[in-house]
């Protein structure tokens, strides 16, 4: 019996944030669309990234608010987090969102193929194991990224965890070393802190959250200190020894002050990322990886003209909304439009307590580019809504909205927020910056009182007064 053959205008390999967004966009523009996914649609973000991590964080942070509230007289004794229930809720939310995404794709008319997409030639993809052969005018590679570890660290998924292992833990480790200082590392540091583990963060960099504004980072550092998370910067893990009898891992660490050793129950490595391209059989297309990623030009086209790539597989910021934006841009291009992504306006968000969000230039970057830079501030503890919600004490004291602007024309160059609702508030800044609204125009909007949005206005007013 011969292979089943089908042909499409646009075929997308990978059904994650970038892939499913591109598929929906392509359908809306009248293309005949195939989407090939080897696991579950939704990709990393829905199945093992943004959604499950934030489900865990939400339950743990809510619990800590409850436990620390002086207004609730706790007559119950022995209150504790029920890890199994927390995991069940997380899995339920993931399942709901995955099936919702799948239904939207199917009802929209996307032909979803379950299996691994592998190139037969530059215009043909075979889906395994169904062995369907798909011919396509355009192909979009959206296969995401996978972890890459530096020796001596190696995942064994029992003692040395990746983030997916952590999302499926059955018990809470007494202490854990998290190797890395970026967004994922901070997210899991918060998860384990709220679960009651002693957390050690080890990073080779000189600061945590290296792409953030320096002032925000140093405030976040204060939060870690208050939570008694041990932070070791400028360090490198040089040796790993698993002691199964004692159920521990011994880490040898090189630091500026000399060698250090650390005994922990688990090690979590959020890890660097490289293109998920093993199964693609790229050789058949004439494409090859560059620095572990699929190379694309400014139109997201690979060196093979009708093959495009989007999302984590091409590198850049490893965030779902970048992958989605690229999916929309590529399809626009296929439809004859001239979309342009402003990578400087892709927000960064951290969903811990407190939240952190930023867009545009940091103060340091802005000052490097111009002499005429000023900064407007609003401290959250002075805000009405934060006061009403009891978000002015303890770690909330670090909360600020920081607006970096160019003095002459009042152009906003960057907004950096640490504090409540930071990840929601940042969209006000995105909207203003995308539409090139100056400080005065942002001020002319009416913001509800009391609200966090009004605190964004307070920061803008402070900027205008400088
Ligand atoms: C723990 C964690 C937390 C995160 N939190 C956030 C967050 O809060 N906010 C945020 O914006 N981003 C977050 N991210 C990053 C975000 O998940 C990714 O940037 C995003 O999922 C990238 O989308 P993508 O479409 O490029 O790839 P993916 O979502 O990884 O999708 C790629 C898909 O391709 C499939 N695939 C691979 N090869 C093949 C093949 N040959 N054939 C068929 N299918 C294939 C895979 O199964 C996968 O489903 C997080 C990531 C992690 C790991």
Coordinates of C-alpha atoms and ligand atoms in Angstrom, one line a residue:
X1 CA 0.0 0.0 0.0
X2 CA 1.4 3.4 -1.0
X3 CA 1.9 6.4 1.5
X4 CA -1.0 8.7 2.0
X5 CA -0.3 12.0 0.2
X6 CA -1.7 15.4 0.9
X7 CA -0.9 18.9 -0.2
X8 CA -1.2 22.2 1.6
X9 CA -0.3 25.9 1.1
X10 CA 1.3 26.2 4.5
X11 CA 2.7 23.3 6.7
X12 CA 3.9 24.0 10.2
X13 CA 6.1 21.6 12.0
X14 CA 5.6 22.0 15.7
X15 CA 2.3 22.9 17.5
X16 CA 3.7 25.1 20.3
X17 CA 3.0 28.8 20.9
X18 CA 4.6 29.8 17.6
X19 CA 3.2 27.0 15.5
X20 CA -0.5 27.1 16.6
X21 CA -0.5 30.9 16.4
X22 CA 0.9 30.7 12.8
X23 CA -1.7 28.0 12.0
X24 CA -4.6 30.1 13.2
X25 CA -3.3 33.2 11.4
X26 CA -2.8 31.3 8.2
X27 CA -6.4 29.9 8.3
X28 CA -7.7 33.4 8.9
X29 CA -5.9 34.5 5.7
X30 CA -7.4 31.8 3.6
X31 CA -4.5 29.3 3.3
X32 CA -4.9 25.6 3.4
X33 CA -3.0 24.7 6.5
X34 CA -1.4 21.6 8.0
X35 CA 0.1 21.4 11.5
X36 CA 2.3 18.5 12.6
X37 CA 2.8 17.9 16.3
X38 CA 4.6 14.9 17.8
X39 CA 3.4 15.3 21.4
X40 CA 0.5 17.5 22.5
X41 CA -0.4 20.8 20.9
X42 CA 0.4 23.8 23.1
X43 CA 4.1 22.9 23.1
X44 CA 6.4 23.9 25.9
X45 CA 4.4 26.8 27.1
X46 CA 1.1 25.0 27.7
X47 CA 2.4 21.5 28.6
X48 CA 5.6 22.1 30.6
X49 CA 6.4 25.9 30.7
X50 CA 4.4 29.0 31.4
X51 CA 1.1 27.4 32.3
X52 CA 2.1 24.7 34.8
X53 CA 4.7 26.8 36.5
X54 CA 2.3 29.7 37.0
X55 CA -0.4 27.3 38.3
X56 CA 2.0 26.1 41.0
X57 CA 3.2 29.6 41.8
X58 CA -0.4 30.9 42.1
X59 CA -1.4 28.2 44.7
X60 CA 1.8 28.6 46.7
X61 CA 1.7 32.4 46.8
X62 CA -2.0 32.4 47.7
X63 CA -1.3 30.0 50.5
X64 CA 1.6 32.1 51.8
X65 CA -0.8 35.2 51.9
X66 CA -3.3 33.2 53.8
X67 CA -0.7 31.9 56.3
X68 CA 0.9 35.3 56.8
X69 CA -2.3 37.3 57.1
X70 CA -2.9 38.6 60.6
X71 CA -6.5 39.2 59.8
X72 CA -7.3 35.5 59.6
X73 CA -7.4 33.8 63.0
X74 CA -6.3 30.3 62.3
X75 CA -8.0 27.9 64.5
X76 CA -6.9 25.0 62.3
X77 CA -3.7 23.4 63.4
X78 CA -1.1 21.9 61.1
X79 CA -2.2 23.8 57.9
X80 CA 0.0 22.7 55.1
X81 CA 0.1 22.7 51.3
X82 CA -1.4 19.6 49.7
X83 CA 1.2 19.0 47.0
X84 CA -0.9 16.3 45.3
X85 CA -3.9 18.7 45.0
X86 CA -1.7 21.5 43.8
X87 CA -0.3 19.1 41.1
X88 CA -3.8 17.9 40.2
X89 CA -5.1 21.4 39.7
X90 CA -2.1 22.3 37.6
X91 CA -2.6 19.2 35.4
X92 CA -6.3 19.9 35.1
X93 CA -5.6 23.5 33.9
X94 CA -3.0 22.2 31.4
X95 CA -5.4 19.6 30.0
X96 CA -8.2 22.1 29.6
X97 CA -6.0 24.6 27.8
X98 CA -4.4 22.0 25.6
X99 CA -7.8 20.6 24.5
X100 CA -9.2 24.1 24.1
X101 CA -6.3 24.9 21.7
X102 CA -6.7 21.7 19.8
X103 CA -10.5 22.3 19.4
X104 CA -9.9 25.8 18.2
X105 CA -7.4 24.6 15.6
X106 CA -9.6 21.8 14.3
X107 CA -12.8 23.8 14.3
X108 CA -10.9 26.6 12.4
X109 CA -10.1 24.1 9.7
X110 CA -6.4 23.3 10.4
X111 CA -5.5 19.8 9.5
X112 CA -3.7 18.6 12.6
X113 CA -1.3 15.6 12.1
X114 CA -0.2 13.7 15.2
X115 CA 3.4 12.5 14.7
X116 CA 7.0 13.6 14.0
X117 CA 7.6 15.7 11.0
X118 CA 10.7 14.8 9.1
X119 CA 11.8 16.3 5.8
X120 CA 12.0 14.1 2.7
X121 CA 13.1 17.1 0.5
X122 CA 12.8 20.8 0.8
X123 CA 9.1 20.8 -0.1
X124 CA 8.0 17.4 1.3
X125 CA 7.5 16.3 4.9
X126 CA 6.7 12.8 6.1
X127 CA 4.7 12.4 9.3
X128 CA 5.8 9.4 11.4
X129 CA 4.4 6.9 12.4
X130 CA 1.3 7.5 10.2
X131 CA 3.6 7.8 7.2
X132 CA 1.5 10.6 5.7
X133 CA 3.5 12.5 3.1
X134 CA 2.7 16.2 3.0
X135 CA 3.7 18.5 0.1
X136 CA 3.6 22.2 0.8
X137 CA 4.2 25.5 -0.9
X138 CA 5.6 27.0 2.3
X139 CA 6.9 25.3 5.4
X140 CA 7.3 26.9 8.8
X141 CA 9.6 25.2 11.3
X142 CA 8.4 25.8 14.9
X143 CA 9.9 22.9 16.7
X144 CA 11.1 24.9 19.8
X145 CA 14.2 24.3 21.8
X146 CA 15.6 21.7 24.1
X147 CA 17.9 21.9 27.1
X148 CA 21.7 21.8 26.7
X149 CA 23.8 21.2 29.7
X150 CA 27.4 21.9 30.3
X151 CA 29.5 19.1 31.9
X152 CA 29.8 18.0 34.6
X153 CA 26.1 18.5 34.9
X154 CA 24.0 15.8 33.3
X155 CA 20.3 15.1 33.8
X156 CA 19.5 11.8 35.4
X157 CA 15.9 13.0 36.2
X158 CA 16.2 11.6 39.7
X159 CA 18.7 13.8 41.4
X160 CA 19.6 16.2 38.6
X161 CA 16.3 17.7 37.4
X162 CA 15.2 19.7 34.4
X163 CA 12.2 21.9 34.8
X164 CA 9.8 19.2 33.6
X165 CA 11.0 16.9 36.4
X166 CA 10.4 19.6 38.9
X167 CA 6.9 20.1 37.6
X168 CA 6.2 16.5 38.3
X169 CA 7.8 16.1 41.7
X170 CA 6.1 13.8 44.1
X171 CA 7.6 15.2 47.3
X172 CA 9.3 18.4 48.2
X173 CA 13.1 18.3 48.5
X174 CA 14.5 19.5 51.8
X175 CA 17.0 21.6 49.9
X176 CA 17.7 22.2 46.3
X177 CA 20.5 23.9 44.2
X178 CA 19.2 25.8 41.2
X179 CA 21.9 26.3 38.6
X180 CA 21.3 29.5 36.7
X181 CA 20.2 33.0 37.4
X182 CA 17.6 33.8 34.7
X183 CA 13.8 33.9 34.6
X184 CA 13.3 30.1 34.8
X185 CA 15.8 29.8 37.7
X186 CA 14.0 32.6 39.7
X187 CA 10.6 31.1 38.9
X188 CA 11.7 27.7 40.4
X189 CA 13.5 29.4 43.3
X190 CA 10.2 30.9 44.2
X191 CA 8.3 27.7 43.8
X192 CA 10.7 25.8 46.0
X193 CA 10.9 28.6 48.5
X194 CA 7.1 28.6 49.0
X195 CA 7.1 24.8 49.2
X196 CA 9.5 25.1 52.2
X197 CA 12.8 23.9 50.6
X198 CA 16.0 25.6 51.4
X199 CA 17.0 27.1 48.1
X200 CA 20.5 27.8 46.8
X201 CA 20.9 29.7 43.5
X202 CA 24.2 29.3 41.7
X203 CA 25.0 31.4 38.7
X204 CA 28.1 32.0 36.6
X205 CA 27.0 35.5 35.9
X206 CA 27.7 38.5 38.2
X207 CA 24.0 39.2 38.7
X208 CA 20.7 37.5 38.5
X209 CA 18.2 38.3 35.8
X210 CA 21.0 39.6 33.6
X211 CA 18.8 41.3 31.0
X212 CA 17.0 43.4 33.5
X213 CA 17.6 47.0 34.7
X214 CA 20.3 47.0 37.3
X215 CA 18.1 48.7 39.9
X216 CA 15.3 46.1 39.5
X217 CA 17.8 43.3 39.8
X218 CA 19.3 44.6 43.0
X219 CA 15.8 45.0 44.5
X220 CA 15.0 41.4 43.5
X221 CA 18.2 40.4 45.2
X222 CA 16.9 42.0 48.4
X223 CA 13.8 39.8 48.0
X224 CA 15.9 36.6 47.7
X225 CA 17.7 37.7 50.9
X226 CA 14.5 38.2 52.8
X227 CA 13.3 34.8 51.6
X228 CA 16.6 33.3 52.8
X229 CA 17.4 32.0 49.4
X230 CA 21.2 31.6 49.2
X231 CA 22.5 33.3 46.1
X232 CA 26.0 32.6 44.8
X233 CA 27.1 34.6 41.8
X234 CA 30.3 34.3 39.8
X235 CA 30.4 30.5 40.5
X236 CA 30.7 27.4 38.4
X237 CA 29.8 23.8 39.2
X238 CA 33.0 21.8 38.7
X239 CA 32.0 18.4 40.1
X240 CA 28.8 16.5 40.9
X241 CA 28.7 13.4 43.0
X242 CA 25.4 11.5 43.7
X243 CA 25.4 9.7 47.0
X244 CA 22.5 7.3 46.6
X245 CA 22.8 5.8 50.1
X246 CA 22.4 9.2 51.7
X247 CA 20.0 10.4 49.0
X248 CA 22.0 13.5 48.4
X249 CA 24.0 15.3 45.7
X250 CA 27.4 16.8 46.5
X251 CA 28.4 19.8 44.3
X252 CA 31.9 21.1 44.0
X253 CA 31.8 24.7 43.1
X254 CA 34.5 27.1 42.0
X255 CA 34.0 30.6 43.3
X256 CA 36.1 33.8 43.3
X257 CA 36.8 33.1 47.0
X258 CA 38.0 29.5 46.3
X259 CA 36.3 26.1 46.1
X260 CA 33.0 25.6 47.9
X261 CA 31.0 22.4 48.4
X262 CA 27.3 22.1 48.8
X263 CA 25.2 19.0 49.8
X264 CA 21.6 19.1 48.5
X265 CA 18.7 16.7 47.9
X266 CA 18.2 17.8 44.3
X267 CA 19.8 19.9 41.7
X268 CA 17.6 21.8 39.2
X269 CA 19.1 23.1 36.0
X270 CA 16.9 25.3 33.9
X271 CA 19.7 25.0 31.3
X272 CA 20.7 26.8 28.1
X273 CA 18.6 26.1 25.1
X274 CA 19.4 24.9 21.6
X275 CA 17.2 24.2 18.5
X276 CA 15.0 21.1 18.7
X277 CA 16.0 19.9 15.3
X278 CA 17.1 16.3 15.8
X279 CA 14.1 14.6 14.1
X280 CA 13.7 17.0 11.2
X281 CA 16.3 15.5 8.9
X282 CA 17.4 19.1 7.9
X283 CA 20.1 17.6 5.6
X284 CA 17.4 16.8 3.0
X285 CA 16.6 20.5 2.7
X286 CA 20.1 21.9 2.4
X287 CA 19.6 23.7 5.7
X288 CA 22.1 23.4 8.6
X289 CA 22.1 24.7 12.1
X290 CA 24.2 27.8 13.0
X291 CA 25.4 28.0 16.6
X292 CA 22.8 25.4 17.5
X293 CA 19.9 27.3 16.0
X294 CA 18.0 27.5 12.7
X295 CA 19.4 30.6 10.8
X296 CA 16.8 33.1 9.5
X297 CA 16.9 36.5 7.9
X298 CA 15.0 39.6 9.1
X299 CA 11.8 38.1 7.4
X300 CA 12.3 34.8 9.3
X301 CA 13.1 33.1 6.1
X302 CA 15.8 30.4 6.2
X303 CA 18.4 30.2 3.4
X304 CA 15.9 27.9 1.7
X305 CA 13.4 30.5 0.3
X306 CA 10.1 28.8 1.0
X307 CA 11.1 27.5 4.4
X308 CA 10.7 29.8 7.4
X309 CA 11.4 29.3 11.1
X310 CA 9.9 30.9 14.2
X311 CA 10.1 30.8 18.0
X312 CA 12.6 29.1 20.2
X313 CA 14.2 27.2 17.3
X314 CA 15.7 30.4 16.0
X315 CA 16.8 31.7 19.5
X316 CA 16.4 35.3 20.7
X317 CA 14.2 35.8 23.8
X318 CA 12.8 32.4 24.9
X319 CA 9.3 33.6 25.5
X320 CA 6.0 32.4 24.1
X321 CA 4.8 35.8 23.0
X322 CA 7.9 36.3 20.8
X323 CA 7.2 32.9 19.1
X324 CA 3.5 34.0 18.6
X325 CA 4.5 37.4 17.2
X326 CA 6.8 35.7 14.8
X327 CA 4.1 33.2 13.7
X328 CA 1.8 36.1 12.9
X329 CA 4.6 38.0 11.0
X330 CA 5.6 35.1 8.9
X331 CA 2.1 34.4 7.8
X332 CA 1.6 38.1 7.0
X333 CA 4.6 37.9 4.8
X334 CA 3.3 34.8 3.0
X335 CA 0.1 36.7 2.4
X336 CA 2.1 39.5 0.7
X337 CA 2.1 41.9 3.6
X338 CA 5.2 43.7 5.0
X339 CA 5.1 43.0 8.8
X340 CA 7.9 44.1 11.0
X341 CA 8.6 42.9 14.5
X342 CA 10.1 45.4 16.9
X343 CA 12.2 43.0 19.0
X344 CA 13.0 45.9 21.4
X345 CA 9.3 45.9 22.4
X346 CA 8.9 42.3 23.4
X347 CA 8.2 42.4 27.1
X348 CA 10.0 40.3 29.7
X349 CA 7.9 38.9 32.6
X350 CA 8.6 37.0 35.8
X351 CA 5.6 35.7 37.6
X352 CA 7.1 35.3 41.1
X353 CA 6.2 37.2 44.2
X354 CA 6.9 40.0 43.6
X355 CA 6.4 40.0 39.9
X356 CA 8.9 41.7 37.5
X357 CA 8.2 43.0 34.1
X358 CA 10.1 45.2 31.7
X359 CA 10.1 46.5 28.1
X360 CA 12.5 48.6 26.1
X361 CA 15.8 49.9 27.2
X362 CA 17.2 49.6 30.7
X363 CA 18.4 52.8 32.3
X364 CA 22.0 51.7 31.7
X365 CA 21.4 51.0 28.0
X366 CA 19.5 54.3 27.5
X367 CA 22.3 56.3 29.2
X368 CA 24.9 54.6 27.0
X369 CA 23.0 55.9 23.9
X370 CA 22.2 59.4 25.0
X371 CA 23.1 62.2 27.5
X372 CA 19.6 63.4 27.8
X373 CA 18.0 60.6 29.8
X374 CA 15.8 60.9 32.9
X375 CA 13.9 58.5 35.1
X376 CA 10.5 58.8 36.7
X377 CA 9.5 56.6 39.6
X378 CA 6.6 55.4 41.6
X379 CA 7.1 53.3 44.8
X380 CA 4.2 50.9 45.2
X381 CA 4.1 51.2 49.0
X382 CA 2.8 54.8 48.4
X383 CA -0.1 53.6 46.2
X384 CA -3.7 53.4 47.2
X385 CA -4.6 50.0 45.6
X386 CA -1.4 48.4 47.0
X387 CA -2.3 49.7 50.5
X388 CA -5.9 48.4 50.2
X389 CA -4.6 45.0 49.2
X390 CA -1.9 44.9 51.9
X391 CA 0.9 44.9 49.5
X392 CA 3.2 47.6 51.1
X393 CA 5.1 45.7 53.8
X394 CA 7.8 43.0 53.8
X395 CA 9.1 42.0 50.4
X396 CA 6.5 44.4 48.9
X397 CA 8.6 47.3 50.1
X398 CA 10.9 46.8 47.1
X399 CA 8.0 47.6 44.6
X400 CA 8.6 50.3 42.1
X401 CA 7.6 51.4 38.6
X402 CA 10.5 53.0 36.8
X403 CA 10.0 55.0 33.5
X404 CA 13.2 55.7 31.5
X405 CA 12.6 58.5 29.1
X406 CA 14.3 61.0 26.8
X407 CA 14.0 64.5 28.2
X408 CA 13.7 66.7 25.1
X409 CA 10.6 65.1 23.6
X410 CA 9.3 63.0 26.6
X411 CA 9.7 59.8 24.6
X412 CA 9.4 56.7 26.7
X413 CA 12.4 54.4 26.1
X414 CA 11.9 51.7 28.7
X415 CA 9.6 50.7 31.6
X416 CA 10.7 48.5 34.4
X417 CA 8.4 47.2 37.2
X418 CA 8.9 45.1 40.3
X419 CA 5.8 44.7 42.3
X420 CA 2.2 43.6 42.2
X421 CA 0.6 43.2 38.8
X422 CA 3.8 44.1 37.1
X423 CA 3.2 41.5 34.3
X424 CA -0.2 43.1 33.6
X425 CA 0.9 46.7 33.9
X426 CA 3.7 46.3 31.4
X427 CA 1.1 46.1 28.6
X428 CA 0.2 49.8 29.3
X429 CA 3.8 50.6 28.5
X430 CA 3.8 48.3 25.4
X431 CA 0.8 50.0 24.1
X432 CA 2.2 53.5 24.7
X433 CA 5.6 52.7 23.3
X434 CA 4.3 50.8 20.2
X435 CA 2.2 53.8 19.4
X436 CA 5.0 56.3 20.3
X437 CA 2.9 58.1 22.9
X438 CA 5.0 60.6 24.8
X439 CA 4.7 61.2 28.6
X440 CA 2.1 64.0 28.1
X441 CA -0.1 61.8 25.9
X442 CA 0.1 58.9 28.3
X443 CA -1.0 61.3 31.1
X444 CA -4.1 62.3 29.1
X445 CA -5.7 58.9 29.5
X446 CA -8.1 58.5 32.4
X447 CA -7.0 55.7 34.8
X448 CA -9.5 54.2 37.3
X449 CA -9.1 55.0 41.0
X450 CA -7.9 53.1 42.9
X451 CA -5.9 50.8 40.5
X452 CA -2.4 49.7 39.8
X453 CA -2.8 51.4 36.4
X454 CA -3.1 54.7 38.3
X455 CA 0.3 54.0 39.8
X456 CA 1.7 53.8 36.2
X457 CA 0.2 57.3 35.8
X458 CA 1.9 58.3 39.0
X459 CA 5.3 57.2 37.6
X460 CA 4.5 59.2 34.4
X461 CA 3.7 62.3 36.4
X462 CA 6.9 61.9 38.3
X463 CA 8.8 61.7 35.0
X464 CA 7.0 64.9 33.8
X465 CA 8.0 66.7 36.9
X466 CA 11.7 66.1 36.2
Ligands
LIG1 C1 9.7 26.0 32.7 C2 9.4 27.0 31.6 C3 8.7 28.1 31.9 C4 8.4 29.1 31.0 N1 7.6 30.2 31.3 C5 7.4 31.1 30.4 C6 6.5 32.2 30.7 O1 6.1 32.4 31.8 N2 6.3 33.1 29.7 C7 6.7 32.9 28.4 O2 6.5 33.7 27.5 N3 7.5 31.9 28.1 C8 7.8 30.9 29.0 N4 8.6 29.8 28.7 C9 9.2 29.7 27.3 C10 8.1 29.3 26.3 O3 7.5 28.1 26.8 C11 8.7 29.1 25.0 O4 9.4 30.3 24.6 C12 7.6 28.8 23.9 O5 6.9 27.7 24.3 C13 8.3 28.7 22.6 O6 7.3 28.4 21.6 P1 7.7 27.6 20.3 O7 6.4 27.4 19.5 O8 8.9 28.2 19.7 O9 8.2 26.1 20.8 P2 7.5 25.0 21.7 O10 6.4 25.6 22.5 O11 8.6 24.3 22.4 O12 6.8 24.1 20.7 C14 7.5 23.3 19.8 C15 6.7 22.0 19.5 O13 7.3 21.3 18.4 C16 7.1 20.0 18.6 N5 8.1 19.3 17.8 C17 9.4 19.3 17.9 N6 10.0 18.6 16.9 C18 9.0 18.1 16.1 C19 8.9 17.4 14.9 N7 10.0 17.0 14.3 N8 7.7 17.1 14.4 C20 6.5 17.5 15.1 N9 6.6 18.2 16.2 C21 7.8 18.6 16.7 C22 7.3 19.8 20.1 O14 6.7 18.6 20.6 C23 6.6 21.0 20.7 O15 5.2 20.8 21.0 C24 8.9 28.9 29.6 C25 9.6 27.8 29.3 C26 9.9 26.8 30.3 C27 10.7 25.6 29.9

